[in-house]
PDB file of C-alpha atoms in Angstrom:
ATOM      1  CA  MET O   1      -5.540 -22.820  18.724  1.00  0.00           C
ATOM      2  CA  ARG O   2      -3.116 -23.542  15.870  1.00  0.00           C
ATOM      3  CA  GLU O   3      -1.869 -26.653  17.647  1.00  0.00           C
ATOM      4  CA  ASN O   4      -5.055 -28.463  16.550  1.00  0.00           C
ATOM      5  CA  TYR O   5      -4.112 -28.207  12.877  1.00  0.00           C
ATOM      6  CA  PRO O   6      -1.965 -30.904  11.296  1.00  0.00           C
ATOM      7  CA  ALA O   7       1.482 -29.675  10.214  1.00  0.00           C
ATOM      8  CA  GLN O   8       0.626 -29.842   6.502  1.00  0.00           C
ATOM      9  CA  SER O   9      -2.560 -27.778   6.935  1.00  0.00           C
ATOM     10  CA  THR O  10      -0.630 -25.118   8.817  1.00  0.00           C
ATOM     11  CA  ASN O  11       1.762 -24.794   5.872  1.00  0.00           C
ATOM     12  CA  VAL O  12      -1.143 -24.259   3.488  1.00  0.00           C
ATOM     13  CA  LEU O  13      -2.848 -21.837   5.875  1.00  0.00           C
ATOM     14  CA  ARG O  14       0.325 -19.726   6.063  1.00  0.00           C
ATOM     15  CA  HIS O  15      -0.514 -18.476   2.565  1.00  0.00           C
ATOM     16  CA  ILE O  16      -3.877 -16.991   3.584  1.00  0.00           C
ATOM     17  CA  PRO O  17      -2.509 -13.448   4.165  1.00  0.00           C
ATOM     18  CA  ASN O  18      -0.867 -13.446   0.714  1.00  0.00           C
ATOM     19  CA  ALA O  19      -4.095 -14.746  -0.851  1.00  0.00           C
ATOM     20  CA  ILE O  20      -6.005 -11.910   0.835  1.00  0.00           C
ATOM     21  CA  THR O  21      -3.456  -9.403  -0.497  1.00  0.00           C
ATOM     22  CA  SER O  22      -3.810 -10.932  -3.973  1.00  0.00           C
ATOM     23  CA  VAL O  23      -7.537 -10.153  -3.872  1.00  0.00           C
ATOM     24  CA  ARG O  24      -6.631  -6.441  -3.556  1.00  0.00           C
ATOM     25  CA  ILE O  25      -4.408  -6.734  -6.650  1.00  0.00           C
ATOM     26  CA  ILE O  26      -7.258  -8.366  -8.586  1.00  0.00           C
ATOM     27  CA  VAL O  27      -9.673  -5.635  -7.448  1.00  0.00           C
ATOM     28  CA  ALA O  28      -7.142  -3.011  -8.580  1.00  0.00           C
ATOM     29  CA  ALA O  29      -6.970  -4.679 -12.008  1.00  0.00           C
ATOM     30  CA  ILE O  30     -10.740  -4.798 -12.552  1.00  0.00           C
ATOM     31  CA  PHE O  31     -11.719  -1.491 -10.887  1.00  0.00           C
ATOM     32  CA  PRO O  32     -11.334   0.713 -14.003  1.00  0.00           C
ATOM     33  CA  PHE O  33     -13.630  -1.596 -15.983  1.00  0.00           C
ATOM     34  CA  CYS O  34     -16.433  -1.880 -13.421  1.00  0.00           C
ATOM     35  CA  PRO O  35     -19.562   0.271 -13.419  1.00  0.00           C
ATOM     36  CA  GLU O  36     -19.522   3.153 -10.950  1.00  0.00           C
ATOM     37  CA  GLN O  37     -22.266   1.466  -8.906  1.00  0.00           C
ATOM     38  CA  MET O  38     -19.714  -1.212  -7.959  1.00  0.00           C
ATOM     39  CA  HIS O  39     -17.031   1.240  -6.806  1.00  0.00           C
ATOM     40  CA  ILE O  40     -18.226   1.434  -3.190  1.00  0.00           C
ATOM     41  CA  GLY O  41     -18.258  -2.358  -2.849  1.00  0.00           C
ATOM     42  CA  LEU O  42     -14.850  -2.721  -4.480  1.00  0.00           C
ATOM     43  CA  ILE O  43     -13.330  -0.063  -2.232  1.00  0.00           C
ATOM     44  CA  ALA O  44     -14.891  -1.736   0.817  1.00  0.00           C
ATOM     45  CA  LEU O  45     -13.347  -5.021  -0.345  1.00  0.00           C
ATOM     46  CA  GLY O  46      -9.982  -3.322  -0.880  1.00  0.00           C
ATOM     47  CA  LEU O  47     -10.135  -1.795   2.591  1.00  0.00           C
ATOM     48  CA  ALA O  48     -11.097  -5.135   4.143  1.00  0.00           C
ATOM     49  CA  THR O  49      -8.158  -6.875   2.472  1.00  0.00           C
ATOM     50  CA  GLU O  50      -5.878  -4.026   3.607  1.00  0.00           C
ATOM     51  CA  PHE O  51      -6.836  -4.800   7.201  1.00  0.00           C
ATOM     52  CA  PHE O  52      -7.209  -8.580   7.196  1.00  0.00           C
ATOM     53  CA  ASP O  53      -4.010  -9.542   5.356  1.00  0.00           C
ATOM     54  CA  GLY O  54      -1.804  -7.940   7.988  1.00  0.00           C
ATOM     55  CA  PHE O  55      -4.119  -8.904  10.842  1.00  0.00           C
ATOM     56  CA  THR O  56      -4.046 -12.619   9.989  1.00  0.00           C
ATOM     57  CA  ALA O  57      -0.306 -12.539   9.304  1.00  0.00           C
ATOM     58  CA  ARG O  58       0.384 -11.038  12.745  1.00  0.00           C
ATOM     59  CA  LEU O  59      -2.260 -13.019  14.646  1.00  0.00           C
ATOM     60  CA  PHE O  60      -1.077 -16.421  13.443  1.00  0.00           C
ATOM     61  CA  ASN O  61       2.576 -15.504  12.862  1.00  0.00           C
ATOM     62  CA  TRP O  62       2.154 -16.113   9.135  1.00  0.00           C
ATOM     63  CA  SER O  63       4.319 -13.221   7.958  1.00  0.00           C
ATOM     64  CA  SER O  64       6.450 -13.933   4.928  1.00  0.00           C
ATOM     65  CA  TYR O  65       9.021 -12.208   2.766  1.00  0.00           C
ATOM     66  CA  LEU O  66       6.591 -12.423  -0.167  1.00  0.00           C
ATOM     67  CA  GLY O  67       3.911 -10.755   1.948  1.00  0.00           C
ATOM     68  CA  GLN O  68       6.272  -7.944   2.934  1.00  0.00           C
ATOM     69  CA  ILE O  69       6.761  -7.200  -0.765  1.00  0.00           C
ATOM     70  CA  LEU O  70       3.262  -8.024  -2.016  1.00  0.00           C
ATOM     71  CA  ASP O  71       1.316  -5.899   0.502  1.00  0.00           C
ATOM     72  CA  PRO O  72       2.857  -2.502  -0.341  1.00  0.00           C
ATOM     73  CA  VAL O  73       2.720  -3.324  -4.062  1.00  0.00           C
ATOM     74  CA  ALA O  74      -0.984  -4.162  -3.697  1.00  0.00           C
ATOM     75  CA  ASP O  75      -1.538  -0.899  -1.796  1.00  0.00           C
ATOM     76  CA  LYS O  76       0.091   1.183  -4.493  1.00  0.00           C
ATOM     77  CA  LEU O  77      -1.674  -0.626  -7.342  1.00  0.00           C
ATOM     78  CA  PHE O  78      -5.029  -0.222  -5.605  1.00  0.00           C
ATOM     79  CA  VAL O  79      -4.583   3.491  -4.876  1.00  0.00           C
ATOM     80  CA  LEU O  80      -3.281   4.080  -8.404  1.00  0.00           C
ATOM     81  CA  SER O  81      -6.135   2.157 -10.025  1.00  0.00           C
ATOM     82  CA  VAL O  82      -8.891   3.871  -8.047  1.00  0.00           C
ATOM     83  CA  SER O  83      -7.441   7.364  -8.261  1.00  0.00           C
ATOM     84  CA  LEU O  84      -6.579   7.217 -11.979  1.00  0.00           C
ATOM     85  CA  THR O  85     -10.031   5.844 -12.748  1.00  0.00           C
ATOM     86  CA  TRP O  86     -11.563   8.749 -10.872  1.00  0.00           C
ATOM     87  CA  VAL O  87      -9.344  11.283 -12.616  1.00  0.00           C
ATOM     88  CA  TRP O  88     -10.572   9.801 -15.909  1.00  0.00           C
ATOM     89  CA  LEU O  89     -14.198  10.053 -14.713  1.00  0.00           C
ATOM     90  CA  GLY O  90     -13.692  13.636 -13.481  1.00  0.00           C
ATOM     91  CA  LYS O  91     -14.209  12.781  -9.807  1.00  0.00           C
ATOM     92  CA  LEU O  92     -10.633  13.785  -8.870  1.00  0.00           C
ATOM     93  CA  THR O  93      -8.514  16.584 -10.275  1.00  0.00           C
ATOM     94  CA  VAL O  94      -4.978  15.838 -11.406  1.00  0.00           C
ATOM     95  CA  LEU O  95      -3.694  17.969  -8.500  1.00  0.00           C
ATOM     96  CA  GLU O  96      -5.731  15.967  -5.964  1.00  0.00           C
ATOM     97  CA  TRP O  97      -4.470  12.753  -7.560  1.00  0.00           C
ATOM     98  CA  LEU O  98      -0.856  13.914  -7.268  1.00  0.00           C
ATOM     99  CA  LEU O  99      -1.322  15.000  -3.654  1.00  0.00           C
ATOM    100  CA  ILE O 100      -3.064  11.774  -2.622  1.00  0.00           C
ATOM    101  CA  GLY O 101      -0.397   9.673  -4.336  1.00  0.00           C
ATOM    102  CA  LEU O 102       2.688  11.679  -3.274  1.00  0.00           C
ATOM    103  CA  ARG O 103       4.014   9.029  -0.892  1.00  0.00           C
ATOM    104  CA  ASP O 104       3.450   6.266  -3.437  1.00  0.00           C
ATOM    105  CA  PHE O 105       5.233   8.228  -6.155  1.00  0.00           C
ATOM    106  CA  GLY O 106       8.118   8.969  -3.767  1.00  0.00           C
ATOM    107  CA  ILE O 107       8.534   5.339  -2.732  1.00  0.00           C
ATOM    108  CA  LEU O 108       8.288   4.176  -6.350  1.00  0.00           C
ATOM    109  CA  PHE O 109      10.954   6.688  -7.404  1.00  0.00           C
ATOM    110  CA  ILE O 110      13.257   5.512  -4.586  1.00  0.00           C
ATOM    111  CA  PHE O 111      12.710   1.864  -5.523  1.00  0.00           C
ATOM    112  CA  ILE O 112      13.492   2.509  -9.213  1.00  0.00           C
ATOM    113  CA  ALA O 113      16.586   4.530  -8.259  1.00  0.00           C
ATOM    114  CA  LEU O 114      17.831   1.707  -6.029  1.00  0.00           C
ATOM    115  CA  ILE O 115      17.339  -0.810  -8.828  1.00  0.00           C
ATOM    116  CA  ALA O 116      19.185   1.475 -11.276  1.00  0.00           C
ATOM    117  CA  LEU O 117      22.052   1.888  -8.808  1.00  0.00           C
ATOM    118  CA  GLY O 118      22.224  -1.859  -8.263  1.00  0.00           C
ATOM    119  CA  SER O 119      21.661  -1.347  -4.536  1.00  0.00           C
ATOM    120  CA  ILE O 120      18.345  -3.120  -4.192  1.00  0.00           C
ATOM    121  CA  ARG O 121      19.957  -6.393  -3.118  1.00  0.00           C
ATOM    122  CA  SER O 122      21.554  -4.764  -0.106  1.00  0.00           C
ATOM    123  CA  VAL O 123      18.382  -3.159   1.238  1.00  0.00           C
ATOM    124  CA  ARG O 124      16.843  -5.067   4.118  1.00  0.00           C
ATOM    125  CA  SER O 125      13.094  -5.282   4.437  1.00  0.00           C
ATOM    126  CA  VAL O 126      11.759  -2.086   5.973  1.00  0.00           C
ATOM    127  CA  LYS O 127       8.582  -2.634   7.970  1.00  0.00           C
ATOM    128  CA  ALA O 128       5.643  -0.317   7.451  1.00  0.00           C
ATOM    129  CA  ARG O 129       5.870   2.754   9.652  1.00  0.00           C
ATOM    130  CA  MET O 130       3.020   4.531  11.395  1.00  0.00           C
ATOM    131  CA  THR O 131       3.299   7.553   9.068  1.00  0.00           C
ATOM    132  CA  SER O 132       2.839   5.253   6.096  1.00  0.00           C
ATOM    133  CA  LYS O 133      -0.190   3.572   7.691  1.00  0.00           C
ATOM    134  CA  ILE O 134      -1.703   6.984   8.453  1.00  0.00           C
ATOM    135  CA  THR O 135      -1.130   8.047   4.837  1.00  0.00           C
ATOM    136  CA  THR O 136      -2.950   4.928   3.634  1.00  0.00           C
ATOM    137  CA  ALA O 137      -5.835   5.674   6.022  1.00  0.00           C
ATOM    138  CA  PHE O 138      -6.078   9.219   4.641  1.00  0.00           C
ATOM    139  CA  GLN O 139      -6.050   7.862   1.073  1.00  0.00           C
ATOM    140  CA  TYR O 140      -9.037   5.660   1.919  1.00  0.00           C
ATOM    141  CA  LEU O 141     -10.706   8.633   3.618  1.00  0.00           C
ATOM    142  CA  ALA O 142     -10.247  10.585   0.372  1.00  0.00           C
ATOM    143  CA  PHE O 143     -11.907   7.704  -1.484  1.00  0.00           C
ATOM    144  CA  LEU O 144     -14.811   7.897   0.991  1.00  0.00           C
ATOM    145  CA  LEU O 145     -15.178  11.631   0.322  1.00  0.00           C
ATOM    146  CA  VAL O 146     -15.400  10.962  -3.416  1.00  0.00           C
ATOM    147  CA  LEU O 147     -17.938   8.169  -2.888  1.00  0.00           C
ATOM    148  CA  THR O 148     -20.118  10.352  -0.648  1.00  0.00           C
ATOM    149  CA  GLN O 149     -19.667  13.340  -2.972  1.00  0.00           C
ATOM    150  CA  ALA O 150     -18.316  15.442  -0.071  1.00  0.00           C
ATOM    151  CA  THR O 151     -15.720  16.835  -2.452  1.00  0.00           C
ATOM    152  CA  GLN O 152     -15.530  20.249  -0.757  1.00  0.00           C
ATOM    153  CA  TYR O 153     -13.253  18.560   1.798  1.00  0.00           C
ATOM    154  CA  LEU O 154     -11.214  16.658  -0.766  1.00  0.00           C
ATOM    155  CA  THR O 155      -8.503  19.220  -1.574  1.00  0.00           C
ATOM    156  CA  PRO O 156      -7.728  20.009   2.105  1.00  0.00           C
ATOM    157  CA  LEU O 157      -7.637  16.280   2.863  1.00  0.00           C
ATOM    158  CA  ALA O 158      -5.395  15.691  -0.168  1.00  0.00           C
ATOM    159  CA  LEU O 159      -2.995  18.355   1.162  1.00  0.00           C
ATOM    160  CA  ILE O 160      -2.890  16.720   4.602  1.00  0.00           C
ATOM    161  CA  THR O 161      -2.380  13.322   2.960  1.00  0.00           C
ATOM    162  CA  ALA O 162       0.493  14.743   0.910  1.00  0.00           C
ATOM    163  CA  LEU O 163       2.182  16.219   3.998  1.00  0.00           C
ATOM    164  CA  ILE O 164       1.929  12.973   5.953  1.00  0.00           C
ATOM    165  CA  GLY O 165       3.050  11.076   2.840  1.00  0.00           C
ATOM    166  CA  LEU O 166       6.048  13.381   2.490  1.00  0.00           C
ATOM    167  CA  VAL O 167       7.027  12.703   6.109  1.00  0.00           C
ATOM    168  CA  ALA O 168       6.637   8.949   5.454  1.00  0.00           C
ATOM    169  CA  THR O 169       8.802   9.172   2.317  1.00  0.00           C
ATOM    170  CA  ILE O 170      11.523  11.164   4.101  1.00  0.00           C
ATOM    171  CA  HIS O 171      11.462   8.622   6.925  1.00  0.00           C
ATOM    172  CA  TYR O 172      11.877   5.745   4.448  1.00  0.00           C
ATOM    173  CA  VAL O 173      14.752   7.568   2.729  1.00  0.00           C
ATOM    174  CA  TYR O 174      16.465   7.933   6.104  1.00  0.00           C
ATOM    175  CA  LEU O 175      15.937   4.243   6.940  1.00  0.00           C
ATOM    176  CA  LEU O 176      17.127   3.111   3.506  1.00  0.00           C
ATOM    177  CA  ARG O 177      20.239   5.308   3.660  1.00  0.00           C
ATOM    178  CA  HIS O 178      21.059   3.820   7.048  1.00  0.00           C
ATOM    179  CA  SER O 179      20.405   0.302   5.724  1.00  0.00           C
ATOM    180  CA  LEU O 180      22.638   0.901   2.686  1.00  0.00           C
ATOM    181  CA  LYS O 181      25.454   2.254   4.890  1.00  0.00           C
ATOM    182  CA  VAL O 182      25.226  -0.744   7.216  1.00  0.00           C
ATOM    183  CA  SER O 183      25.140  -3.281   4.381  1.00  0.00           C
ATOM    184  CA  SER O 184      28.020  -1.616   2.503  1.00  0.00           C
ATOM    185  CA  GLY O 185      30.014  -1.578   5.755  1.00  0.00           C
ATOM    186  CA  LEU O 186      29.433  -5.318   6.091  1.00  0.00           C
ATOM    187  CA  ARG O 187      30.907  -5.938   2.630  1.00  0.00           C
ATOM    188  CA  ASN O 188      34.137  -4.066   3.387  1.00  0.00           C
TER     189      ASN O 188
END
């Protein structure tokens, strides 16, 4: 299928997954300023970009280093934008926000610590793990509960999301520690 494209077109097309991811970043930036009637459409768009960026990257072998960085950043910005907006509007409690975002806060803390320690250059790209993907799915499910006003299920779902997110964070810490040990062993 790709063989029919000229070489130059294929190079341009390789950027499609990153362009799709960029749409999620734009949606995250405008979400707090949009009327509530638009929230369902914006979340649907965010969810679609969450699926299609990775799908097209894998299907056409268009994965890139930029995409490996951009996708999780877009995820965190999107979740943060939606959830903080809803805390502001009174649709989420601060506790629910903290529980839903636990994994994202954990990963952000680890990333900042690695930068502060000067170790970020030695960390190899860590692919998304199933626990992290499940956490993201539960975050979107929490958004659906808010949109459908089924908030009686929100706190239990936020707790489950936090537990899965904690497992994902611990798993990433383990992988990063191993990666740092391997890379420091290579320097010696």
